[in-house]
mmCIF file of C-alpha atoms in Angstrom:
data_model
loop_
_atom_site.group_PDB
_atom_site.id
_atom_site.type_symbol
_atom_site.label_atom_id
_atom_site.label_comp_id
_atom_site.label_asym_id
_atom_site.label_seq_id
_atom_site.Cartn_x
_atom_site.Cartn_y
_atom_site.Cartn_z
ATOM 1 C CA GLU A 1 -53.125 -38.135 -31.488
ATOM 2 C CA ALA A 2 -51.371 -34.846 -30.901
ATOM 3 C CA ASP A 3 -47.411 -34.246 -31.088
ATOM 4 C CA ILE A 4 -47.377 -30.987 -29.399
ATOM 5 C CA TYR A 5 -48.636 -30.537 -25.790
ATOM 6 C CA GLN A 6 -49.609 -27.898 -23.678
ATOM 7 C CA THR A 7 -50.533 -27.631 -20.040
ATOM 8 C CA PRO A 8 -52.625 -26.319 -18.635
ATOM 9 C CA ARG A 9 -55.796 -26.549 -20.671
ATOM 10 C CA TYR A 10 -57.542 -23.798 -18.676
ATOM 11 C CA LEU A 11 -56.221 -21.616 -15.731
ATOM 12 C CA VAL A 12 -57.952 -19.283 -13.531
ATOM 13 C CA ILE A 13 -55.441 -17.172 -11.601
ATOM 14 C CA GLY A 14 -55.329 -13.859 -9.421
ATOM 15 C CA THR A 15 -53.900 -10.989 -10.325
ATOM 16 C CA GLY A 16 -50.096 -10.418 -9.690
ATOM 17 C CA LYS A 17 -49.334 -14.257 -9.560
ATOM 18 C CA LYS A 18 -46.526 -15.745 -11.880
ATOM 19 C CA ILE A 19 -47.434 -18.312 -14.192
ATOM 20 C CA THR A 20 -45.884 -20.546 -16.442
ATOM 21 C CA LEU A 21 -47.820 -22.046 -19.617
ATOM 22 C CA GLU A 22 -46.118 -25.138 -20.878
ATOM 23 C CA CYS A 23 -45.554 -26.253 -24.305
ATOM 24 C CA SER A 24 -43.810 -29.440 -25.545
ATOM 25 C CA GLN A 25 -43.489 -31.229 -28.815
ATOM 26 C CA THR A 26 -42.028 -34.753 -29.538
ATOM 27 C CA MET A 27 -41.438 -34.210 -33.314
ATOM 28 C CA GLY A 28 -37.695 -32.873 -32.842
ATOM 29 C CA HIS A 29 -38.894 -29.438 -34.765
ATOM 30 C CA ASP A 30 -36.584 -26.583 -34.444
ATOM 31 C CA LYS A 31 -39.112 -23.917 -34.758
ATOM 32 C CA MET A 32 -41.421 -23.182 -32.160
ATOM 33 C CA TYR A 33 -44.033 -20.193 -31.463
ATOM 34 C CA TRP A 34 -46.284 -18.514 -29.319
ATOM 35 C CA TYR A 35 -49.627 -17.057 -30.146
ATOM 36 C CA GLN A 36 -52.106 -15.032 -28.454
ATOM 37 C CA GLN A 37 -55.666 -14.962 -29.484
ATOM 38 C CA ASP A 38 -58.981 -13.258 -28.263
ATOM 39 C CA PRO A 39 -62.232 -15.045 -28.760
ATOM 40 C CA GLY A 40 -63.227 -14.331 -32.562
ATOM 41 C CA MET A 41 -60.217 -12.407 -33.107
ATOM 42 C CA GLU A 42 -56.937 -12.683 -35.256
ATOM 43 C CA LEU A 43 -53.777 -14.686 -34.192
ATOM 44 C CA HIS A 44 -50.949 -12.536 -32.739
ATOM 45 C CA LEU A 45 -47.406 -13.788 -32.930
ATOM 46 C CA ILE A 46 -45.856 -13.003 -29.592
ATOM 47 C CA HIS A 47 -42.657 -15.051 -29.284
ATOM 48 C CA TYR A 48 -40.501 -17.607 -31.342
ATOM 49 C CA SER A 49 -37.804 -19.830 -31.205
ATOM 50 C CA TYR A 50 -35.255 -21.125 -34.135
ATOM 51 C CA GLY A 51 -33.974 -23.609 -31.608
ATOM 52 C CA VAL A 52 -32.116 -24.130 -28.311
ATOM 53 C CA ASN A 53 -31.166 -20.561 -26.789
ATOM 54 C CA SER A 54 -32.635 -18.763 -29.602
ATOM 55 C CA THR A 55 -35.678 -16.506 -28.757
ATOM 56 C CA GLU A 56 -37.089 -13.640 -30.424
ATOM 57 C CA LYS A 57 -40.171 -11.249 -30.035
ATOM 58 C CA GLY A 58 -42.989 -11.517 -32.484
ATOM 59 C CA ASP A 59 -45.295 -8.750 -34.065
ATOM 60 C CA LEU A 60 -47.427 -8.236 -30.776
ATOM 61 C CA SER A 61 -45.284 -6.773 -27.938
ATOM 62 C CA SER A 62 -45.992 -8.843 -24.825
ATOM 63 C CA GLU A 63 -45.037 -8.712 -21.263
ATOM 64 C CA SER A 64 -44.462 -12.626 -21.167
ATOM 65 C CA THR A 65 -41.033 -14.036 -21.493
ATOM 66 C CA VAL A 66 -39.873 -17.468 -23.064
ATOM 67 C CA SER A 67 -37.116 -19.628 -22.719
ATOM 68 C CA ARG A 68 -35.679 -22.655 -24.816
ATOM 69 C CA ILE A 69 -33.322 -24.714 -23.163
ATOM 70 C CA ARG A 70 -34.338 -28.017 -24.674
ATOM 71 C CA THR A 71 -35.584 -28.580 -28.228
ATOM 72 C CA GLU A 72 -38.497 -30.402 -27.359
ATOM 73 C CA HIS A 73 -39.576 -27.659 -24.563
ATOM 74 C CA PHE A 74 -41.086 -23.940 -25.075
ATOM 75 C CA PRO A 75 -42.294 -22.752 -21.631
ATOM 76 C CA LEU A 76 -44.015 -19.068 -21.574
ATOM 77 C CA THR A 77 -43.847 -17.171 -18.360
ATOM 78 C CA LEU A 78 -45.899 -14.129 -16.984
ATOM 79 C CA GLU A 79 -44.173 -12.628 -13.849
ATOM 80 C CA SER A 80 -47.168 -10.736 -12.583
ATOM 81 C CA ALA A 81 -50.485 -11.677 -14.295
ATOM 82 C CA ARG A 82 -53.061 -8.895 -15.039
ATOM 83 C CA PRO A 83 -56.642 -8.996 -16.256
ATOM 84 C CA SER A 84 -55.150 -7.890 -19.833
ATOM 85 C CA HIS A 85 -53.328 -11.141 -20.095
ATOM 86 C CA THR A 86 -56.807 -12.617 -20.325
ATOM 87 C CA SER A 87 -56.555 -14.855 -23.804
ATOM 88 C CA GLN A 88 -56.057 -18.016 -25.123
ATOM 89 C CA TYR A 89 -52.302 -18.602 -25.811
ATOM 90 C CA LEU A 90 -51.404 -21.149 -28.465
ATOM 91 C CA CYS A 91 -48.175 -22.936 -28.987
ATOM 92 C CA ALA A 92 -46.863 -24.166 -32.518
ATOM 93 C CA SER A 93 -44.079 -25.940 -33.958
ATOM 94 C CA PHE A 94 -42.659 -26.419 -37.315
ATOM 95 C CA GLY A 95 -40.726 -28.840 -39.290
ATOM 96 C CA GLN A 96 -37.897 -28.167 -42.189
ATOM 97 C CA GLY A 97 -37.085 -30.293 -45.266
ATOM 98 C CA PRO A 98 -40.072 -32.245 -46.745
ATOM 99 C CA PHE A 99 -42.430 -31.549 -43.635
ATOM 100 C CA ALA A 100 -42.059 -28.065 -44.658
ATOM 101 C CA ASN A 101 -45.090 -28.341 -46.891
ATOM 102 C CA TYR A 102 -47.417 -29.365 -43.851
ATOM 103 C CA GLY A 103 -47.066 -25.844 -42.294
ATOM 104 C CA TYR A 104 -47.403 -25.552 -38.163
ATOM 105 C CA THR A 105 -48.516 -27.863 -35.789
ATOM 106 C CA PHE A 106 -50.550 -26.516 -32.901
ATOM 107 C CA GLY A 107 -51.342 -27.582 -29.474
ATOM 108 C CA SER A 108 -54.940 -27.250 -28.024
ATOM 109 C CA GLY A 109 -54.027 -23.947 -26.382
ATOM 110 C CA THR A 110 -54.170 -22.545 -22.501
ATOM 111 C CA ARG A 111 -56.962 -20.551 -22.001
ATOM 112 C CA LEU A 112 -55.847 -17.971 -19.405
ATOM 113 C CA THR A 113 -58.318 -16.106 -17.174
ATOM 114 C CA VAL A 114 -56.644 -13.442 -14.685
ATOM 115 C CA VAL A 115 -59.272 -12.446 -11.987
ATOM 116 C CA ARG B 1 -51.004 -3.144 -45.747
ATOM 117 C CA LYS B 2 -51.323 -6.706 -44.333
ATOM 118 C CA GLU B 3 -48.867 -9.276 -45.509
ATOM 119 C CA VAL B 4 -51.908 -11.565 -46.157
ATOM 120 C CA GLU B 5 -55.655 -10.255 -46.729
ATOM 121 C CA GLN B 6 -58.961 -11.777 -46.437
ATOM 122 C CA ASP B 7 -62.499 -10.816 -46.798
ATOM 123 C CA PRO B 8 -63.454 -11.547 -42.879
ATOM 124 C CA GLY B 9 -67.059 -12.444 -43.776
ATOM 125 C CA PRO B 10 -69.264 -13.775 -42.197
ATOM 126 C CA PHE B 11 -70.150 -15.882 -45.223
ATOM 127 C CA ASN B 12 -73.851 -17.232 -44.529
ATOM 128 C CA VAL B 13 -74.711 -19.970 -46.996
ATOM 129 C CA PRO B 14 -77.227 -23.018 -47.017
ATOM 130 C CA GLU B 15 -76.260 -26.720 -47.180
ATOM 131 C CA GLY B 16 -75.161 -27.768 -50.323
ATOM 132 C CA ALA B 17 -73.979 -24.373 -51.582
ATOM 133 C CA THR B 18 -70.643 -23.643 -53.357
ATOM 134 C CA VAL B 19 -68.782 -21.239 -51.738
ATOM 135 C CA ALA B 20 -65.387 -19.638 -52.517
ATOM 136 C CA PHE B 21 -63.015 -17.560 -50.643
ATOM 137 C CA ASN B 22 -60.258 -15.541 -51.707
ATOM 138 C CA CYS B 23 -57.172 -14.197 -50.264
ATOM 139 C CA THR B 24 -53.964 -11.832 -51.369
ATOM 140 C CA TYR B 25 -50.624 -11.588 -50.328
ATOM 141 C CA SER B 26 -48.094 -8.731 -50.818
ATOM 142 C CA ASN B 27 -44.614 -10.809 -50.743
ATOM 143 C CA SER B 28 -43.927 -11.738 -54.168
ATOM 144 C CA ALA B 29 -41.208 -13.846 -52.864
ATOM 145 C CA SER B 30 -43.590 -16.048 -50.376
ATOM 146 C CA GLN B 31 -42.589 -19.767 -50.877
ATOM 147 C CA SER B 32 -45.601 -21.955 -49.545
ATOM 148 C CA PHE B 33 -48.900 -21.589 -49.087
ATOM 149 C CA PHE B 34 -51.805 -23.166 -46.965
ATOM 150 C CA TRP B 35 -55.251 -23.011 -45.937
ATOM 151 C CA TYR B 36 -56.050 -23.692 -42.060
ATOM 152 C CA ARG B 37 -59.577 -24.133 -40.595
ATOM 153 C CA GLN B 38 -60.121 -23.149 -37.013
ATOM 154 C CA ASP B 39 -63.105 -24.274 -35.113
ATOM 155 C CA CYS B 40 -64.501 -22.006 -32.268
ATOM 156 C CA ARG B 41 -62.318 -21.817 -29.261
ATOM 157 C CA LYS B 42 -60.170 -24.496 -30.647
ATOM 158 C CA GLU B 43 -56.743 -24.622 -32.380
ATOM 159 C CA PRO B 44 -55.897 -23.939 -36.137
ATOM 160 C CA LYS B 45 -55.489 -27.045 -38.261
ATOM 161 C CA LEU B 46 -54.114 -27.466 -41.605
ATOM 162 C CA LEU B 47 -56.903 -28.167 -44.034
ATOM 163 C CA MET B 48 -54.551 -28.103 -46.963
ATOM 164 C CA SER B 49 -51.297 -26.603 -48.930
ATOM 165 C CA VAL B 50 -51.953 -25.232 -51.785
ATOM 166 C CA TYR B 51 -49.581 -25.692 -54.909
ATOM 167 C CA SER B 52 -48.924 -23.630 -58.245
ATOM 168 C CA SER B 53 -50.736 -26.217 -60.252
ATOM 169 C CA GLY B 54 -53.967 -26.197 -57.905
ATOM 170 C CA ASN B 55 -54.786 -28.986 -55.870
ATOM 171 C CA GLU B 56 -58.065 -30.874 -54.933
ATOM 172 C CA ASP B 57 -59.308 -32.570 -51.843
ATOM 173 C CA GLY B 58 -62.650 -34.213 -52.053
ATOM 174 C CA ARG B 59 -64.974 -31.119 -51.950
ATOM 175 C CA PHE B 60 -62.195 -28.692 -51.433
ATOM 176 C CA THR B 61 -60.124 -26.857 -54.340
ATOM 177 C CA ALA B 62 -57.417 -24.651 -53.808
ATOM 178 C CA GLN B 63 -55.689 -22.326 -56.339
ATOM 179 C CA LEU B 64 -52.625 -20.357 -56.364
ATOM 180 C CA ASN B 65 -52.088 -17.499 -58.856
ATOM 181 C CA ARG B 66 -48.677 -16.147 -58.633
ATOM 182 C CA ALA B 67 -48.954 -13.531 -61.209
ATOM 183 C CA SER B 68 -51.906 -11.749 -59.128
ATOM 184 C CA GLN B 69 -50.602 -12.823 -55.898
ATOM 185 C CA TYR B 70 -53.820 -14.433 -54.886
ATOM 186 C CA ILE B 71 -55.055 -17.820 -53.402
ATOM 187 C CA SER B 72 -58.631 -19.171 -53.589
ATOM 188 C CA LEU B 73 -60.253 -22.006 -51.625
ATOM 189 C CA LEU B 74 -63.390 -23.538 -53.101
ATOM 190 C CA ILE B 75 -65.962 -25.481 -51.003
ATOM 191 C CA ARG B 76 -68.400 -27.675 -52.888
ATOM 192 C CA ASP B 77 -71.664 -29.102 -51.628
ATOM 193 C CA SER B 78 -71.041 -27.382 -48.001
ATOM 194 C CA LYS B 79 -71.916 -29.172 -44.954
ATOM 195 C CA LEU B 80 -73.019 -28.002 -41.570
ATOM 196 C CA SER B 81 -69.919 -29.003 -40.460
ATOM 197 C CA ASP B 82 -67.869 -26.985 -42.746
ATOM 198 C CA SER B 83 -68.963 -24.058 -40.297
ATOM 199 C CA ALA B 84 -65.296 -22.618 -39.156
ATOM 200 C CA THR B 85 -63.086 -19.960 -39.769
ATOM 201 C CA TYR B 86 -60.510 -20.407 -42.953
ATOM 202 C CA LEU B 87 -57.160 -18.823 -42.444
ATOM 203 C CA CYS B 88 -55.023 -18.003 -45.437
ATOM 204 C CA VAL B 89 -51.622 -18.616 -44.770
ATOM 205 C CA SER B 90 -48.178 -17.683 -46.572
ATOM 206 C CA ARG B 91 -44.381 -18.541 -46.026
ATOM 207 C CA PRO B 92 -42.000 -15.815 -46.974
ATOM 208 C CA LEU B 93 -38.606 -16.942 -48.140
ATOM 209 C CA TYR B 94 -36.921 -13.604 -47.360
ATOM 210 C CA GLY B 95 -37.527 -11.256 -44.446
ATOM 211 C CA GLY B 96 -36.849 -10.453 -40.948
ATOM 212 C CA SER B 97 -38.954 -13.388 -40.065
ATOM 213 C CA GLN B 98 -37.712 -15.736 -42.754
ATOM 214 C CA GLY B 99 -39.727 -19.005 -42.790
ATOM 215 C CA ASN B 100 -42.424 -18.047 -40.582
ATOM 216 C CA LEU B 101 -45.951 -18.201 -41.334
ATOM 217 C CA ILE B 102 -48.179 -15.168 -42.197
ATOM 218 C CA PHE B 103 -51.630 -15.737 -41.130
ATOM 219 C CA GLY B 104 -54.570 -13.740 -42.550
ATOM 220 C CA LYS B 105 -57.244 -12.658 -40.134
ATOM 221 C CA GLY B 106 -59.553 -15.519 -41.284
ATOM 222 C CA THR B 107 -62.786 -15.809 -42.935
ATOM 223 C CA LYS B 108 -65.864 -17.028 -41.223
ATOM 224 C CA LEU B 109 -68.081 -19.287 -42.810
ATOM 225 C CA SER B 110 -71.432 -20.349 -41.353
ATOM 226 C CA VAL B 111 -73.293 -23.318 -43.323
ATOM 227 C CA LYS B 112 -77.211 -23.040 -42.480
ATOM 228 C CA PRO B 113 -79.505 -26.105 -42.600
#
């Protein structure tokens, strides 16, 4: 039973289109993250948020943008998709206090293909 | 130098073998440690947290050595279903991205019949 949801699971879209990848969590976590991962490769942090109206860029430069208007919702937007954006995008959230020992909870990911 | 370093493998072992993965971390202020498992084309899932005293969960044993700054994962009696990539993870207490988990690149395990 997933507590963090990503939609869509798969997306094939043409170059130049604007897309928004959705991520929602029902755990009340303040911290949320977006990772980009190519097949067989390592996770790269592209954005994170420590709470409402807080967004930061991650270690890997990305042309995407994020927003955090509500605690439970952390969407990622690409204004103009390009083939180089083809990848898997994983959303995660993190609880504090006693739940800190449980690490991140990841969504199932969105596999994006830009043609 | 990467903050968390792992041998990328792949480790190819027969069923029933015991396999050990090691991982080193560079931030001595790291507070928490984890092992995650990631199956092909799936999201990472928490396998176990790692405690200073060491901890065991069935066939899996995790150890932490703070003096040497390394973490290990031991898998006994390996099964075909253990085939996956194992990610070593630390959580620094201090630093620019305080509290964010730092993921290693992962070690790929392939268990053969």
